[in-house]
Coordinates of C-alpha atoms in Angstrom, one line a residue:
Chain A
X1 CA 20.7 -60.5 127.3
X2 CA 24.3 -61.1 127.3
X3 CA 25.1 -64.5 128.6
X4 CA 27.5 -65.9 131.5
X5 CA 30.9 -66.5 130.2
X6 CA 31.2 -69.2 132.4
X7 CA 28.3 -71.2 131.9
X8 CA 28.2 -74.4 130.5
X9 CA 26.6 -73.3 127.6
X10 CA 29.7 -72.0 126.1
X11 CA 31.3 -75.3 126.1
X12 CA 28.8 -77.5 124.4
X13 CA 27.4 -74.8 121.7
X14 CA 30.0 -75.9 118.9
X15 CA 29.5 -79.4 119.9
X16 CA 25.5 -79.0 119.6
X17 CA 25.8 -77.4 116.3
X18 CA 27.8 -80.4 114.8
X19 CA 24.6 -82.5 116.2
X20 CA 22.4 -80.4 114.3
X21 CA 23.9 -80.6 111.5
X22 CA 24.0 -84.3 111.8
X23 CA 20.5 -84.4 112.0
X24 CA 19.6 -82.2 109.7
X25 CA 21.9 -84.4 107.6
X26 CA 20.5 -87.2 108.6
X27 CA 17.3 -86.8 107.6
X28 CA 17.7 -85.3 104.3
X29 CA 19.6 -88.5 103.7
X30 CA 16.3 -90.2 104.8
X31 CA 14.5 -88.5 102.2
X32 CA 16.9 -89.4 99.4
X33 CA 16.9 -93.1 100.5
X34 CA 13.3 -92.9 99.9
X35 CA 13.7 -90.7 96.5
X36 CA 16.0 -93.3 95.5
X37 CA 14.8 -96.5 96.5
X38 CA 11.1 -95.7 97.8
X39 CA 9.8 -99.3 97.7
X40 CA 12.2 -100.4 100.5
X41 CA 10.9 -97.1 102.9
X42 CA 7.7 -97.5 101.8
X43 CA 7.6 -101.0 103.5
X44 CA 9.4 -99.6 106.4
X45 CA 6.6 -97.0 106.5
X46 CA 3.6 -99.4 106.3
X47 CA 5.3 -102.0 108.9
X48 CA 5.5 -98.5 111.2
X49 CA 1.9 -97.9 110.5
X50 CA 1.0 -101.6 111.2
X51 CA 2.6 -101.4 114.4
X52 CA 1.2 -98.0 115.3
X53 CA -2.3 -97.5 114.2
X54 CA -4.1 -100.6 115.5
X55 CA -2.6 -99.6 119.0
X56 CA -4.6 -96.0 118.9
X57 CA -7.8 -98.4 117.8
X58 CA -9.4 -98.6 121.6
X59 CA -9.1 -94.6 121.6
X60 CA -10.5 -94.0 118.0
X61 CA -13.6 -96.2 118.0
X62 CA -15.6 -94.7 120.6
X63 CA -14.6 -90.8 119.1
X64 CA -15.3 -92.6 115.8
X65 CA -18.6 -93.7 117.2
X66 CA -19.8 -90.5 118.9
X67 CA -19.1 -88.3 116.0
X68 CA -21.1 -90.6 113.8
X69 CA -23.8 -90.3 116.4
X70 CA -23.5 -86.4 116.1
X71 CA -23.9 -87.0 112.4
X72 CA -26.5 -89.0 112.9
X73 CA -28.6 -86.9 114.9
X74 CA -28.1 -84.1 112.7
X75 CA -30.1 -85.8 110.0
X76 CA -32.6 -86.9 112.1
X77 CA -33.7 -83.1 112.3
X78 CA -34.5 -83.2 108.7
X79 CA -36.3 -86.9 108.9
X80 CA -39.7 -85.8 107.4
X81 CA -38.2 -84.5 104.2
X82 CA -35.7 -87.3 103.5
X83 CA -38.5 -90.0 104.3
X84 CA -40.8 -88.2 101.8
X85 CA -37.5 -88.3 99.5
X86 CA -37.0 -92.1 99.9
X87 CA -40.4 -92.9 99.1
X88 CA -39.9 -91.1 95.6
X89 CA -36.8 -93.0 95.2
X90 CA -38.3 -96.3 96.4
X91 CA -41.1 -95.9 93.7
X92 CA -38.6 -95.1 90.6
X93 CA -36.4 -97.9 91.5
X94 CA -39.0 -100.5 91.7
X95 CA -39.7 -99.4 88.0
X96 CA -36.3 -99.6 86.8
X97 CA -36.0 -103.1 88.7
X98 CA -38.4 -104.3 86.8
X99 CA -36.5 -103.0 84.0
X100 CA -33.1 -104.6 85.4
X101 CA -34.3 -108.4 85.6
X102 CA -36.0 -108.3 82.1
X103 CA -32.4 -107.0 81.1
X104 CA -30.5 -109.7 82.9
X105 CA -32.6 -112.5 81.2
X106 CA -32.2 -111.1 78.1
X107 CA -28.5 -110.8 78.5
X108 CA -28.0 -114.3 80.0
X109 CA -30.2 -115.5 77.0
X110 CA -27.7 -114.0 74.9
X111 CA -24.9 -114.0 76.3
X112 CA -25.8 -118.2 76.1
X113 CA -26.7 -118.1 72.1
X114 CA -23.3 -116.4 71.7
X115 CA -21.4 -119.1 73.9
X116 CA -19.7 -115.8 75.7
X117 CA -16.6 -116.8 78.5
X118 CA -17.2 -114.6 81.3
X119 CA -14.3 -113.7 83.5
X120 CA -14.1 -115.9 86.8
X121 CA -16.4 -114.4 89.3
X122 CA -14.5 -111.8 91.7
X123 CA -14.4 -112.2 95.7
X124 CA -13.8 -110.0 97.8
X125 CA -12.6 -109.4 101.5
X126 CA -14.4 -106.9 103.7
X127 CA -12.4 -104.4 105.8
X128 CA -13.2 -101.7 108.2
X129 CA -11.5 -98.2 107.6
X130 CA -9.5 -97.8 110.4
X131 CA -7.8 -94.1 110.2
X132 CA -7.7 -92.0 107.0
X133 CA -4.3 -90.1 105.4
X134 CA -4.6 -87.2 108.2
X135 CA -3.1 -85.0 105.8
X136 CA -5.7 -82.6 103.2
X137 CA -3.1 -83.4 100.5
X138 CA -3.1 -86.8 100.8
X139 CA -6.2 -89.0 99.8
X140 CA -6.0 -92.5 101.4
X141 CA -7.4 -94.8 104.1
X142 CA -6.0 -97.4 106.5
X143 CA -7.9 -101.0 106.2
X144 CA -7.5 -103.4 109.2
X145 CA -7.1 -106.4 106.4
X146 CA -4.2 -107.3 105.0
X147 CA -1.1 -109.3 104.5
X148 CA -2.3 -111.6 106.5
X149 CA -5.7 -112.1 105.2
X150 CA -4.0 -112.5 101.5
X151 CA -4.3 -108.4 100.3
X152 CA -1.5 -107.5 97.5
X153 CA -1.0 -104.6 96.2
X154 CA -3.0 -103.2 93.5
X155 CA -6.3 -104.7 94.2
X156 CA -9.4 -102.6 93.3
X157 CA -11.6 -101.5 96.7
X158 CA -15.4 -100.4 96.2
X159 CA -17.6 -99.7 98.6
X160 CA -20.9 -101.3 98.0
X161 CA -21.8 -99.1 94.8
X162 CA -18.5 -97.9 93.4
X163 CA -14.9 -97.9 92.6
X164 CA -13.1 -96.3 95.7
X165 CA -9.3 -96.4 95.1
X166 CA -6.6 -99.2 95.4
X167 CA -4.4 -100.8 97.6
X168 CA -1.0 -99.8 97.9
X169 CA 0.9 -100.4 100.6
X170 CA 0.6 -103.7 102.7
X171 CA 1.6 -104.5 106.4
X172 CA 0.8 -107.2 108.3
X173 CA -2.4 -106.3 109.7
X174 CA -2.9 -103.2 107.6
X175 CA -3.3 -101.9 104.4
X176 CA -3.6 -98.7 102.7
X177 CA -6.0 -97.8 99.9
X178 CA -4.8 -94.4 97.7
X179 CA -8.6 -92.9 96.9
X180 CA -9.3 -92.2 93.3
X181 CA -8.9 -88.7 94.1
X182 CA -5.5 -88.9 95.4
X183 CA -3.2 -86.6 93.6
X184 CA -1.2 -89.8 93.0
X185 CA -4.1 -92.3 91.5
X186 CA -4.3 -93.1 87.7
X187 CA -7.2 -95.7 86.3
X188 CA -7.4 -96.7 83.1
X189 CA -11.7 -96.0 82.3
X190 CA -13.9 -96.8 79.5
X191 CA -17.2 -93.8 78.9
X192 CA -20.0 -96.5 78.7
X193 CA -22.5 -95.4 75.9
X194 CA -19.1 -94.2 73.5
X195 CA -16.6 -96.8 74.7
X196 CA -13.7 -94.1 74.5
X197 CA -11.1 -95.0 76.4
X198 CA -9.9 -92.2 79.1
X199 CA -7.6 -92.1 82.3
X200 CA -9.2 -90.7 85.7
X201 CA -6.5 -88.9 87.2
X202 CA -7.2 -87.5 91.0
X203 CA -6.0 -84.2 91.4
X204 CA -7.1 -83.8 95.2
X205 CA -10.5 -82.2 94.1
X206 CA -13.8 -84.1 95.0
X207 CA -14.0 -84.7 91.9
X208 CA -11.2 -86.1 89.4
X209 CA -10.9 -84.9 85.9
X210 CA -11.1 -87.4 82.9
X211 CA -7.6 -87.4 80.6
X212 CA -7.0 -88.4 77.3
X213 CA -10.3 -88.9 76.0
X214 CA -9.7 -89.4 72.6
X215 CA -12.4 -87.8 71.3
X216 CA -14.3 -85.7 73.4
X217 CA -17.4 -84.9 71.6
X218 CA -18.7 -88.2 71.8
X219 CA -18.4 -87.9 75.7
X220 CA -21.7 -86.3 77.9
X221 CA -22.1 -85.3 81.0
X222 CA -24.1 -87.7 82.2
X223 CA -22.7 -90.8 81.0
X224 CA -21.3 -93.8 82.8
X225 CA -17.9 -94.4 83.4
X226 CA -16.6 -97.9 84.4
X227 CA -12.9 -99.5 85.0
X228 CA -11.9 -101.0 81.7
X229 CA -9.6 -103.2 82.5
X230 CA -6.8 -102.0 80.5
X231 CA -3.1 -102.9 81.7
X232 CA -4.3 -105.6 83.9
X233 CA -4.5 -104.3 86.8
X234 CA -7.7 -103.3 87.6
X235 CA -10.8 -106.0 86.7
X236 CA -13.1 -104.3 84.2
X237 CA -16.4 -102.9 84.4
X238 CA -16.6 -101.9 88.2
X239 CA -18.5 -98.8 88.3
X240 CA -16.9 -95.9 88.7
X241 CA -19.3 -92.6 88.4
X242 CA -20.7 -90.4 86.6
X243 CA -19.1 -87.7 84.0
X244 CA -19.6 -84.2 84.8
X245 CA -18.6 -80.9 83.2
X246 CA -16.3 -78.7 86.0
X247 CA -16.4 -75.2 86.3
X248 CA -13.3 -74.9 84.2
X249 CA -15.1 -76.6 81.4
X250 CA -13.3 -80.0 81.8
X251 CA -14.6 -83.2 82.1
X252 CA -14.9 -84.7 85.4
X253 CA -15.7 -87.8 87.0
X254 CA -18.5 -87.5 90.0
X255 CA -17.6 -91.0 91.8
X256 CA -20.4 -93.2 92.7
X257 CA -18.7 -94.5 95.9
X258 CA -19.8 -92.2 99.1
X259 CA -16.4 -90.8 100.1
X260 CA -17.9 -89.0 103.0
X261 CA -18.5 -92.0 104.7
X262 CA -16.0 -94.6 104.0
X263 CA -16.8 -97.4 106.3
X264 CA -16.8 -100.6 105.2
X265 CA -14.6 -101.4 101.7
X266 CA -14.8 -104.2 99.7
X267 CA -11.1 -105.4 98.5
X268 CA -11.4 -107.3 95.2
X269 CA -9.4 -110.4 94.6
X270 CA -7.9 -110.1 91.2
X271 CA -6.7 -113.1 90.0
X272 CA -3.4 -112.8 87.7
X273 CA -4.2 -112.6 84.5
X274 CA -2.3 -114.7 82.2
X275 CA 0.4 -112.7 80.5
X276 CA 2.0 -113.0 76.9
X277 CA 5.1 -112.0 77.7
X278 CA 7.1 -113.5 74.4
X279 CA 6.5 -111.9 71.0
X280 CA 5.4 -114.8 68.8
X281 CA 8.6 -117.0 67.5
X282 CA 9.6 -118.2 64.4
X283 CA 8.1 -121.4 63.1
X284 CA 11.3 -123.1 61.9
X285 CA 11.5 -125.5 58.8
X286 CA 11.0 -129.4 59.7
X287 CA 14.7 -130.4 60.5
X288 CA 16.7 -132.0 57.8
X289 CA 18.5 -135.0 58.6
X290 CA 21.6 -134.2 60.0
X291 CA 24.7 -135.2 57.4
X292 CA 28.3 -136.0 58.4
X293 CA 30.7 -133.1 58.7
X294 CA 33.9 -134.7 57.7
X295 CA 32.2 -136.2 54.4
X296 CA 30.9 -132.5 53.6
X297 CA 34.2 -131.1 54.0
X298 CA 36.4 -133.8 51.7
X299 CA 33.6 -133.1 49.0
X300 CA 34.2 -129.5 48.8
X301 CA 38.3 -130.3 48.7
X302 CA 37.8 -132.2 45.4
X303 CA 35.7 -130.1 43.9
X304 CA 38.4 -127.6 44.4
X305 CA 40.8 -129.9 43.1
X306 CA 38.9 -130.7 39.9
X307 CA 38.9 -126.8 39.2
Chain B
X1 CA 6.8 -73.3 140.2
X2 CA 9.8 -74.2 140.1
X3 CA 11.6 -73.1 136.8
X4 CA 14.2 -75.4 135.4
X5 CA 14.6 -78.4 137.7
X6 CA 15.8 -81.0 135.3
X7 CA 12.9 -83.6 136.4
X8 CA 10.2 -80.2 135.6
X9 CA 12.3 -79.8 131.9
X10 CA 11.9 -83.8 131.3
X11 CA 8.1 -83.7 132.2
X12 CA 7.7 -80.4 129.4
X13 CA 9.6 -82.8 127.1
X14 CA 7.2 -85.5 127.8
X15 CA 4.6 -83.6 127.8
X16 CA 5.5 -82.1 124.2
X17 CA 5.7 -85.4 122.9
X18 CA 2.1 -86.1 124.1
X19 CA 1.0 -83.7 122.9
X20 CA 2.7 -84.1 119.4
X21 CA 1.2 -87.4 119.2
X22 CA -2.7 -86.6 120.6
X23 CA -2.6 -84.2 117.6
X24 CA -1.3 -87.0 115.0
X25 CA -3.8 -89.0 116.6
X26 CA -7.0 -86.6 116.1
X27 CA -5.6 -86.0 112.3
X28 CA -5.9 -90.1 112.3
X29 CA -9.1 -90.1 113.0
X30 CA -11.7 -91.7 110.5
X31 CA -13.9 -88.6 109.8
X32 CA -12.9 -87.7 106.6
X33 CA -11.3 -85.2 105.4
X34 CA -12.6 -85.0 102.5
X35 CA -10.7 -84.0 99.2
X36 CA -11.6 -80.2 98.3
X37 CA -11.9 -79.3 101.8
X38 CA -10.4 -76.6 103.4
X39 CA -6.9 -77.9 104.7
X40 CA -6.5 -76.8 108.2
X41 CA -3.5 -75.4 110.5
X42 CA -0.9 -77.2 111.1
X43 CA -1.0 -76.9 115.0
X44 CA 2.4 -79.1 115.6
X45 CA 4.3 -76.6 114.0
X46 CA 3.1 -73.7 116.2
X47 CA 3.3 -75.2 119.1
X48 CA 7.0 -76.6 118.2
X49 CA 7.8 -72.9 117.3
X50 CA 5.9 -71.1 120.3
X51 CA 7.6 -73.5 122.6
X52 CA 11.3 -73.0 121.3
X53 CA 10.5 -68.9 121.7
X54 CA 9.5 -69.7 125.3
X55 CA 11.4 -72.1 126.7
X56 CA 13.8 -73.7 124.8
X57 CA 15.3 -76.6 126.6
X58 CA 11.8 -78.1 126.7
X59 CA 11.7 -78.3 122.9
X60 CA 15.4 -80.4 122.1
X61 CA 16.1 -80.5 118.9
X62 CA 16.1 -84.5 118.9
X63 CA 12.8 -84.7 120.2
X64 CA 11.4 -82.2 117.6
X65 CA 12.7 -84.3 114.9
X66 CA 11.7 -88.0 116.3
X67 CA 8.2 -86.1 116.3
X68 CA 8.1 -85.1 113.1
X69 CA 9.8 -87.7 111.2
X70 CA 6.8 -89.8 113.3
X71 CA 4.2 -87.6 111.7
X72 CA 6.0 -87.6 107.9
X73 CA 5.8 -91.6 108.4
X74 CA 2.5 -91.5 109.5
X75 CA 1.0 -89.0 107.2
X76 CA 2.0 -90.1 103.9
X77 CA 4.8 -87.4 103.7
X78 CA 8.0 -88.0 102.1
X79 CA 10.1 -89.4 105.2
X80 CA 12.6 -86.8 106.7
X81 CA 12.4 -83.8 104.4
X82 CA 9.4 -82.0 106.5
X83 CA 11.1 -83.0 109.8
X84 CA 14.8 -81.7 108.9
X85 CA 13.1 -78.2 107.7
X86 CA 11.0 -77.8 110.6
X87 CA 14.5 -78.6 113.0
X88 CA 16.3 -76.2 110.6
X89 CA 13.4 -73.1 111.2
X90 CA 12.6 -74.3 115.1
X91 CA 16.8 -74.1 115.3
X92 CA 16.7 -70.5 113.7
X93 CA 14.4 -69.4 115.8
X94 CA 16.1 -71.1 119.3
X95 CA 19.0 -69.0 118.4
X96 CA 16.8 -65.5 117.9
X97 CA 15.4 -66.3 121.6
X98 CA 17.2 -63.7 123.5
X99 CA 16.3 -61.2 120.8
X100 CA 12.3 -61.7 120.8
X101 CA 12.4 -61.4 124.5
X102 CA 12.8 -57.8 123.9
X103 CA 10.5 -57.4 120.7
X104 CA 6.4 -57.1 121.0
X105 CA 4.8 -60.0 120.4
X106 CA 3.7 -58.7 117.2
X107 CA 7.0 -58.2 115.8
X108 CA 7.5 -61.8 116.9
X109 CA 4.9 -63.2 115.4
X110 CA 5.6 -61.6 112.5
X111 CA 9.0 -63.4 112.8
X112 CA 7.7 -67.0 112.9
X113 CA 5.3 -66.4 110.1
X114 CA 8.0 -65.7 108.1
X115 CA 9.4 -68.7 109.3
X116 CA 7.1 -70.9 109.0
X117 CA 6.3 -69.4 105.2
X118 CA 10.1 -70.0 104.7
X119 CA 9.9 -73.8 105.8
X120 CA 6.5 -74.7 103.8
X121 CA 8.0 -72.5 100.6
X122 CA 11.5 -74.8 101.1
X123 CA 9.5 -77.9 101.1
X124 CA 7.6 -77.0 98.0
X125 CA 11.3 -76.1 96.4
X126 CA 12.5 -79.4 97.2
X127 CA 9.6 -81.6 95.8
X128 CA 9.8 -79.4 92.9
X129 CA 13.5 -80.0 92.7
X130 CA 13.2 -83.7 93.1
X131 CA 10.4 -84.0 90.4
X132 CA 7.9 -84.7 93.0
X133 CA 4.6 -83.6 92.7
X134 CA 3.0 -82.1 95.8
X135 CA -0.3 -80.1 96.8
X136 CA -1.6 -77.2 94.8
X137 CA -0.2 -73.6 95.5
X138 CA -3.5 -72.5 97.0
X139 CA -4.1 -75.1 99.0
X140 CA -0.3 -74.8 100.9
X141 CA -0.8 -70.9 101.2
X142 CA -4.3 -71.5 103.0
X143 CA -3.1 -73.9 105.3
X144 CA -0.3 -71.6 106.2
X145 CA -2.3 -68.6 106.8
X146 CA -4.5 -70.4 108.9
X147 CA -1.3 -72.1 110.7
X148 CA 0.3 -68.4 110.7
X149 CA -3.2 -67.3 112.3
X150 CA -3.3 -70.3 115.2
X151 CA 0.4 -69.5 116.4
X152 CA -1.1 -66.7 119.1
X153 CA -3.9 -69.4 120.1
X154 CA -1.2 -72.2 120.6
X155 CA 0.9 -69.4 122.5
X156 CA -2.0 -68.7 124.5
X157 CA -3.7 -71.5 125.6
X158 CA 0.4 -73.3 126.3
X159 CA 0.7 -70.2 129.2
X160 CA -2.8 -70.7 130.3
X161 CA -3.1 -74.7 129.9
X162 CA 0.6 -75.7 130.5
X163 CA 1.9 -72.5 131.6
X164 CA 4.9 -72.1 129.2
X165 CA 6.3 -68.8 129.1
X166 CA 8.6 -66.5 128.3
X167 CA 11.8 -66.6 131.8
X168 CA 11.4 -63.0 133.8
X169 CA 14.5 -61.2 133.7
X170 CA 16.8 -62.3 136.0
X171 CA 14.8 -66.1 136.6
X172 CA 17.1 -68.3 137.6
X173 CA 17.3 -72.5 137.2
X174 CA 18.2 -74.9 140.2
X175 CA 22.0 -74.8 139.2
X176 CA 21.8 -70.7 139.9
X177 CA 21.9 -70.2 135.8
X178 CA 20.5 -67.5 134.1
X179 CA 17.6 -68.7 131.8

């Protein structure tokens, strides 16, 4: 359709294309800042995020609400079987209580004989998952804790069985934990019967294939795999899942921590760890009394003379 | 209805940026998606791109990329990269809006899926560039096949919910202008 000559259109066209531009401009600009300098955006983003997400909270509770009820209710068809399936359970966990205390006793007993320090007991803050990432390639969730009630960055979150991810990013109100699954999340993990040391890196799959593992033989599906600890930022020993074989013949991690319901989340308080920053120093010699400098030099001047 | 009163135009834009954000808000949502799932369409780019085919002035570029560099803040994207390719394609396709009115819708659909591949594809190049790493191949292509197969339901339901369509030949807007 050929248009008007004389409409106004024909005047502002060049004008709107430099505006474009501009934007266009603009934001690729944006997304260099944040290339470049990401920490500064990223505070931006979760100051946004702390401003924006607690104002939808009066809409997303009761849609939150109902479709847990839907949920709900869909078990409930199924009641019979999953009672029958409890009482199973119930019976092989009383065993393996039993089991459990005997253990503890034993351990305290030697734990005492060996004159063991433990590591200062971990608390924790409670928060209530607010919204999650939105996106399928991004793994994370919004907690309604945080720089307020004393969250940093890096602190381990389980729910009330396992590791579930860490925090990273902190507003006011707000703070986001990146899942273990998250394409983005690395933990340094110990395989418990072996002890190898392994990194769990998320790769946006359910579950997240074990790297590094020195030697793999000595690795099962099966066995237990815990935080170890290593580079000080997680504590140690927080249970993380299970090791699994994948289709593709690695081994992966099947988390302990219920990601399909992610309601409540416990955020550990890590305590800084001391930190030896300094390589040791050299032990000097005692100091030798300190002798006069003009009496040094004249003696070397007649020694020169006499030769 | 009256087509193209300016106060009509400003309640489309409003309404666009409702909607916009009612979607961010249900992708919010606490119900977990969980990771391995199926990634679904992405419904704000089909109905930025069946809008700017239909009517155009209720779709300004400024308003398409406040709403999207929103969404890239909100979802964990890297800030402004998503929002300046989706005003790039929505752009492309504003200028091509003449030309679909006389191609089948087919044709035009095929358009905007090449579109919309383009944009997704550039986005991938430029995390790859930048030495970012970004979602699997497989999981991008099946979220753009199923975005590419929601553009005729977002087309559909904006004529029959919000009734956006395509100007009859020889409509004209309050100022006597051809649309």
């Amino acid at each position: 359709v050929a248009r008007d000559r004389t409409s106004p259109d024909e005047f502002t066209r060049p004008i709107r294309r430099i505006l474009v531009a501009g934007i266009v401009l603009t934001l690729l600009a944006l997304f260099l800042l944040w290339r470049i300098d990401s920490p500064r955006v990223e505070r931006f983003r979760a100051a946004l995020v702390d401003r924006v997400v607690p104002s939808f909270d009066w809409a997303m509770a009761p849609i939150t609400k109902v479709a847990g009820m839907v949920e709900d209710f869909q078990s409930y068809t199924r009641i019979y079987e999953q009672n029958q399936e409890l009482r199973r359970e119930l019976q092989q966990m009383k065993a393996w209580r039993e089991a459990a205390l005997q253990l503890e006793q034993k351990n305290a007993r030697l734990l005492d004989l060996n004159n063991v320090r433990l590591d200062p007991r971990l608390t924790h803050v409670t928060g209530v998952v607010m919204a999650d990432s939105g996106s399928p390639f991004r793994q994370s969730v919004l907690l309604n804790v945080g720089a307020r009630d004393g969250i940093r960055d890096g602190w381990a979150t389980m729910d009330g069985i396992g590791l579930v991810g860490r925090i990273s990013g902190v507003g006011q109100t707000t703070s986001r934990v990146i899942l273990l699954t998250d394409s983005n999340s690395r933990i340094p993990v110990t395989v418990q019967p072996s002890g190898q040391k392994a990194l769990l890196s998320g790769d946006n799959s359910s579950a997240p294939p074990l790297e590094f593992l020195e030697k793999q033989d000595l690795v099962r599906p099966g066995d237990r795999v815990v935080s170890s600890g290593d580079g000080g930022v997680f504590p140690a020993g927080l249970l993380v899942g299970q090791v699994a074989q994948g289709v593709d013949g690695r081994l992966r991690v099947r988390l302990a921590a219920d990601y399909e319901r992610l309601e409540f989340l416990r955020v550990l308080r890590s305590h800084e760890s001391e930190r030896i920053t300094e390589p040791g120093a050299l032990i000097p010699p005692p100091v030798l009394p300190a002798v006069a400098p003009d009496a040094d030099a004249a003696a070397v001047v007649t020694e020169e003379a006499d030769g | 209805m009256a087509e193209g009163v300016p106060s009509t135009v400003w309640a489309y834009r409003a309404l666009f940026a409702v909607l916009a954000l009612a979607l961010l808000f249900l992708r919010l949502l606490p119900l977990g998606s969980a990771a391995g799932a199926w990634p679904g369409p992405d419904l704000l780019m089909c109905l930025t791109f069946a809008w700017v085919l239909r009517r155009p002035d209720y779709v300004p570029f400024v308003l398409i990329a406040l709403v999207v560099l929103l969404e890239d803040l909100m979802l964990m994207r890297p800030p402004g990269l998503w929002a300046a390719l989706m005003v790039l394609g929505a752009e492309f396709l504003r200028s091509r809006t003449s030309l679909t009115r006389e191609l089948s819708f087919v044709v035009v659909w095929v358009l905007v899926a090449g579109v919309m591949a383009a944009v997704v594809m550039g986005n991938r190049l430029v995390l790859a560039v930048t030495m970012l790493d970004q979602a699997s191949l497989g999981q991008t292509i099946i979220q753009l096949v199923a975005t590419i197969l929601c553009y005729p339901v977002v087309v559909f339901l904006s004529r029959l919910a919000f009734g956006v369509r395509k100007p009859a030949a020889g409509e004209i807007d309050a100022y006597g202008r051809r649309l």
